[in-house]
Amino acid sequence: MNKKQKIFNLIIMIGIISLMIYLSFSLNETIQQKIEIISLEGNIHLTKEQYFEFANLTDRNSYSRLTLQIIKDRIEKHPYVKNANVVYDGNGKVSIEIEEKDFESIVLLENQQFIITNRLQILPVLQKTQKIDYPIISNPNWQNEKELLSAKNNLDVVTASKIISGIKLLNPELYDGLSSVEMQNGGDIVLYFSSMDYPVVLGRGSEIKKIVYFNNLWTFLKGKQINGIMNQIDLRFSGHIYLGIQEASSEGETKS
């Protein structure tokens, strides 16, 4: 037997041994990962059962045909899920830890509600969605109603999202009271707060700067009696803030 033949036989033998080792580990892993129970954590906006229904994981009799990768792929196809970490815990149990996408607002388009994420992705509001008490973006100037995947190219939604994010960063307490951002189909932007009985008119342009001015004013006015007689705050005029004050009538009532 020449030298080349010996080398060839050695390579074949190493290949066979490697294949046997691989098959042995693969078989052991399959046996160890026999799935009987699946748990899920990290859900906020939907129940565990709803995620299981979407991923077709409600029938335990089908678990024997599943792998960790199949489970991961099914869960991550859900529109609300950003990432899913799937781990085999042993004894037939699999744990799923999901990270849902970051919801920031709700936009109203043609009398339908859609979720806007922090990446300006547009998601449907699914039935029985929980904890979606987010600011509403109403009446944006929307030209491409059929392109409901991303709002990155829609100026009104992008502007409203920046306003919402700016308020959230500046003053979480003020953000908690933000009810809606009215875009008026490209007209003056108006903010409504559950903590105030009057609107805040931003107008258009330099929205973030105006939000900073308004935050400083609100911090000063908060809890003061003047809030009870105001009918609006107007920031449309550069460098100026106008307060709308109700005037008292002769009958003791107030009027604008």
Short mmCIF file of C-alpha atoms in Angstrom, two decimals:
data_model
loop_
_atom_site.label_atom_id
_atom_site.label_comp_id
_atom_site.label_asym_id
_atom_site.label_seq_id
_atom_site.Cartn_x
_atom_site.Cartn_y
_atom_site.Cartn_z
CA MET A 1 0.00 0.00 0.00
CA ASN A 2 1.55 3.26 -1.10
CA LYS A 3 1.73 6.46 0.90
CA LYS A 4 -1.15 8.18 -0.91
CA GLN A 5 -3.45 5.23 -0.29
CA LYS A 6 -2.61 5.25 3.43
CA ILE A 7 -3.39 8.97 3.67
CA PHE A 8 -6.68 8.47 1.83
CA ASN A 9 -7.71 5.61 4.14
CA LEU A 10 -6.78 7.71 7.19
CA ILE A 11 -8.96 10.59 5.96
CA ILE A 12 -11.88 8.21 5.36
CA MET A 13 -11.49 6.73 8.85
CA ILE A 14 -11.38 10.18 10.49
CA GLY A 15 -14.48 11.19 8.55
CA ILE A 16 -16.39 8.09 9.68
CA ILE A 17 -15.41 8.62 13.32
CA SER A 18 -16.41 12.29 13.16
CA LEU A 19 -19.78 11.39 11.66
CA MET A 20 -20.41 8.81 14.38
CA ILE A 21 -19.55 11.33 17.10
CA TYR A 22 -21.84 13.95 15.51
CA LEU A 23 -24.72 11.49 15.20
CA SER A 24 -24.21 10.39 18.80
CA PHE A 25 -24.39 13.96 20.14
CA SER A 26 -27.31 14.78 17.84
CA LEU A 27 -29.25 11.74 19.06
CA ASN A 28 -28.54 12.55 22.69
CA GLU A 29 -29.63 16.16 22.18
CA THR A 30 -32.85 15.00 20.53
CA ILE A 31 -33.56 12.68 23.43
CA GLN A 32 -32.70 15.32 26.02
CA GLN A 33 -34.81 17.96 24.28
CA LYS A 34 -38.02 16.00 24.11
CA ILE A 35 -40.47 18.84 24.64
CA GLU A 36 -43.47 18.36 26.92
CA ILE A 37 -44.04 21.80 28.51
CA ILE A 38 -43.58 25.32 27.09
CA SER A 39 -43.68 28.46 29.25
CA LEU A 40 -43.60 32.09 28.16
CA GLU A 41 -42.57 35.26 30.00
CA GLY A 42 -42.07 38.92 29.12
CA ASN A 43 -45.50 39.49 27.59
CA ILE A 44 -47.21 42.82 28.28
CA HIS A 45 -49.67 43.60 25.52
CA LEU A 46 -51.09 40.13 24.92
CA THR A 47 -51.67 37.06 27.10
CA LYS A 48 -49.46 34.00 26.93
CA GLU A 49 -52.37 32.07 25.44
CA GLN A 50 -52.71 34.56 22.59
CA TYR A 51 -49.04 34.22 21.70
CA PHE A 52 -49.35 30.44 21.85
CA GLU A 53 -52.40 30.52 19.57
CA PHE A 54 -50.56 32.66 17.01
CA ALA A 55 -47.51 30.34 17.09
CA ASN A 56 -49.67 27.19 16.98
CA LEU A 57 -48.31 26.00 20.33
CA THR A 58 -51.57 25.16 22.07
CA ASP A 59 -51.60 21.45 21.20
CA ARG A 60 -49.21 19.60 23.49
CA ASN A 61 -49.49 16.49 21.36
CA SER A 62 -47.57 18.32 18.62
CA TYR A 63 -44.65 19.28 20.86
CA SER A 64 -42.72 16.12 19.93
CA ARG A 65 -42.31 17.49 16.41
CA LEU A 66 -40.93 20.84 17.55
CA THR A 67 -37.40 22.11 17.91
CA LEU A 68 -36.14 25.20 19.71
CA GLN A 69 -35.54 26.93 16.38
CA ILE A 70 -39.06 26.21 15.15
CA ILE A 71 -40.53 27.64 18.36
CA LYS A 72 -38.33 30.73 18.10
CA ASP A 73 -39.25 31.32 14.45
CA ARG A 74 -42.98 31.02 15.13
CA ILE A 75 -42.96 33.40 18.09
CA GLU A 76 -40.80 36.00 16.34
CA LYS A 77 -43.22 36.15 13.41
CA HIS A 78 -45.77 37.81 15.68
CA PRO A 79 -46.03 41.54 14.80
CA TYR A 80 -45.66 42.57 18.46
CA VAL A 81 -42.49 40.55 19.13
CA LYS A 82 -39.04 42.10 18.71
CA ASN A 83 -37.02 39.13 19.93
CA ALA A 84 -37.58 35.70 21.51
CA ASN A 85 -35.03 33.79 23.58
CA VAL A 86 -35.91 30.07 23.63
CA VAL A 87 -34.09 27.78 26.07
CA TYR A 88 -34.38 24.07 26.90
CA ASP A 89 -34.44 23.79 30.72
CA GLY A 90 -34.34 20.01 30.91
CA ASN A 91 -36.98 17.46 31.93
CA GLY A 92 -39.00 18.24 28.82
CA LYS A 93 -39.48 21.95 29.62
CA VAL A 94 -38.83 24.86 27.25
CA SER A 95 -38.82 28.49 28.41
CA ILE A 96 -39.55 31.42 26.09
CA GLU A 97 -38.55 34.94 27.09
CA ILE A 98 -39.97 37.49 24.66
CA GLU A 99 -39.15 41.16 24.17
CA GLU A 100 -42.06 43.06 22.73
CA LYS A 101 -41.59 46.01 20.41
CA ASP A 102 -41.60 49.45 22.02
CA PHE A 103 -45.00 51.06 21.51
CA GLU A 104 -45.01 54.87 21.55
CA SER A 105 -48.36 56.07 20.23
CA ILE A 106 -51.63 55.22 18.52
CA VAL A 107 -52.39 56.81 15.15
CA LEU A 108 -55.90 57.20 13.76
CA LEU A 109 -56.13 56.59 10.02
CA GLU A 110 -59.52 56.42 8.30
CA ASN A 111 -61.26 55.67 11.61
CA GLN A 112 -58.88 52.78 12.30
CA GLN A 113 -56.30 52.57 15.04
CA PHE A 114 -52.70 51.55 14.43
CA ILE A 115 -49.74 51.29 16.79
CA ILE A 116 -46.61 53.35 16.13
CA THR A 117 -43.40 51.89 17.54
CA ASN A 118 -40.27 53.78 18.57
CA ARG A 119 -38.87 52.89 15.12
CA LEU A 120 -41.93 54.29 13.37
CA GLN A 121 -43.15 50.85 12.41
CA ILE A 122 -46.92 50.65 11.97
CA LEU A 123 -48.62 47.68 13.66
CA PRO A 124 -52.25 46.61 13.78
CA VAL A 125 -54.14 46.87 17.05
CA LEU A 126 -55.05 43.23 17.59
CA GLN A 127 -58.15 42.15 19.46
CA LYS A 128 -57.79 41.99 23.24
CA THR A 129 -54.56 44.00 23.17
CA GLN A 130 -53.79 45.16 26.71
CA LYS A 131 -52.11 48.23 28.17
CA ILE A 132 -52.12 50.50 25.12
CA ASP A 133 -52.77 53.75 26.96
CA TYR A 134 -50.48 55.71 24.66
CA PRO A 135 -50.87 59.23 23.24
CA ILE A 136 -53.04 59.39 20.14
CA ILE A 137 -51.88 61.00 16.90
CA SER A 138 -55.04 62.21 15.19
CA ASN A 139 -55.70 63.61 11.72
CA PRO A 140 -52.20 63.40 10.26
CA ASN A 141 -51.80 64.46 6.65
CA TRP A 142 -51.60 60.94 5.26
CA GLN A 143 -51.39 60.42 1.49
CA ASN A 144 -50.46 56.73 1.26
CA GLU A 145 -53.07 54.97 3.35
CA LYS A 146 -52.34 51.61 1.71
CA GLU A 147 -48.65 51.61 2.69
CA LEU A 148 -49.19 50.63 6.31
CA LEU A 149 -45.76 49.27 7.13
CA SER A 150 -43.67 52.27 8.12
CA ALA A 151 -44.39 55.92 8.90
CA LYS A 152 -40.81 57.10 8.34
CA ASN A 153 -41.78 58.99 5.20
CA ASN A 154 -44.86 60.65 6.67
CA LEU A 155 -43.90 64.11 7.94
CA ASP A 156 -46.91 64.51 10.26
CA VAL A 157 -46.42 61.18 12.03
CA VAL A 158 -42.67 61.73 12.32
CA THR A 159 -43.25 65.22 13.77
CA ALA A 160 -45.88 63.98 16.22
CA SER A 161 -43.59 61.14 17.32
CA LYS A 162 -40.76 63.61 17.98
CA ILE A 163 -43.09 65.75 20.07
CA ILE A 164 -44.21 62.74 22.11
CA SER A 165 -40.63 61.53 22.63
CA GLY A 166 -39.50 65.03 23.55
CA ILE A 167 -42.17 65.43 26.21
CA LYS A 168 -41.40 61.97 27.58
CA LEU A 169 -37.70 62.81 27.93
CA LEU A 170 -38.28 66.29 29.34
CA ASN A 171 -40.94 65.52 31.90
CA PRO A 172 -42.37 62.03 32.51
CA GLU A 173 -45.17 63.53 34.62
CA LEU A 174 -46.23 65.81 31.78
CA TYR A 175 -46.00 62.86 29.37
CA ASP A 176 -48.30 60.77 31.56
CA GLY A 177 -51.02 63.39 31.06
CA LEU A 178 -50.58 63.70 27.28
CA SER A 179 -53.78 62.48 25.65
CA SER A 180 -53.42 63.37 21.99
CA VAL A 181 -51.45 65.24 19.36
CA GLU A 182 -53.89 66.77 16.88
CA MET A 183 -52.15 67.31 13.52
CA GLN A 184 -55.18 68.88 11.77
CA ASN A 185 -54.24 67.42 8.37
CA GLY A 186 -51.15 69.58 8.06
CA GLY A 187 -52.53 72.56 9.99
CA ASP A 188 -51.55 73.91 13.39
CA ILE A 189 -50.49 71.21 15.85
CA VAL A 190 -52.54 71.14 19.04
CA LEU A 191 -51.78 69.14 22.20
CA TYR A 192 -54.39 67.88 24.65
CA PHE A 193 -53.62 66.78 28.20
CA SER A 194 -55.85 64.92 30.64
CA SER A 195 -54.35 67.03 33.42
CA MET A 196 -55.44 70.32 31.79
CA ASP A 197 -58.82 71.67 30.75
CA TYR A 198 -57.34 73.68 27.89
CA PRO A 199 -55.42 72.87 24.69
CA VAL A 200 -51.81 73.79 23.93
CA VAL A 201 -51.42 75.21 20.41
CA LEU A 202 -47.93 74.61 18.98
CA GLY A 203 -48.46 75.66 15.39
CA ARG A 204 -45.77 74.44 13.00
CA GLY A 205 -41.99 74.67 13.11
CA SER A 206 -39.46 74.49 15.98
CA GLU A 207 -41.75 72.02 17.76
CA ILE A 208 -39.11 70.69 20.16
CA LYS A 209 -38.02 74.18 21.18
CA LYS A 210 -41.64 75.08 21.86
CA ILE A 211 -42.06 71.92 23.93
CA VAL A 212 -39.11 73.02 26.10
CA TYR A 213 -40.71 76.45 26.59
CA PHE A 214 -44.05 74.89 27.43
CA ASN A 215 -42.49 72.47 29.92
CA ASN A 216 -40.86 75.36 31.78
CA LEU A 217 -44.16 77.25 31.83
CA TRP A 218 -46.17 74.22 32.96
CA THR A 219 -43.72 73.54 35.78
CA PHE A 220 -44.33 77.09 36.98
CA LEU A 221 -48.14 77.01 36.52
CA LYS A 222 -48.74 73.54 37.94
CA GLY A 223 -51.08 73.65 40.92
CA LYS A 224 -51.76 77.37 40.65
CA GLN A 225 -55.26 78.86 40.49
CA ILE A 226 -54.67 80.43 37.10
CA ASN A 227 -55.15 76.99 35.54
CA GLY A 228 -58.83 77.20 36.43
CA ILE A 229 -59.44 80.31 34.30
CA MET A 230 -57.27 79.52 31.26
CA ASN A 231 -58.75 78.39 27.95
CA GLN A 232 -55.54 77.80 25.96
CA ILE A 233 -51.79 78.22 25.72
CA ASP A 234 -50.56 79.47 22.35
CA LEU A 235 -46.96 78.99 21.23
CA ARG A 236 -47.40 79.71 17.54
CA PHE A 237 -45.51 82.98 17.66
CA SER A 238 -41.73 82.73 17.81
CA GLY A 239 -40.27 83.69 21.16
CA HIS A 240 -43.67 84.39 22.73
CA ILE A 241 -46.20 82.43 24.78
CA TYR A 242 -49.78 83.68 24.92
CA LEU A 243 -52.16 82.61 27.65
CA GLY A 244 -55.87 82.54 26.86
CA ILE A 245 -57.74 83.74 29.96
CA GLN A 246 -61.49 83.47 30.47
CA GLU A 247 -63.12 86.80 31.31
CA ALA A 248 -65.73 87.01 34.05
CA SER A 249 -69.20 88.12 32.87
CA SER A 250 -71.58 90.33 34.85
CA GLU A 251 -73.53 87.24 35.97
CA GLY A 252 -70.43 85.81 37.58
CA GLU A 253 -69.76 83.33 34.78
CA THR A 254 -66.59 83.32 32.75
CA LYS A 255 -66.20 83.91 29.04
CA SER A 256 -63.26 83.93 26.63
#
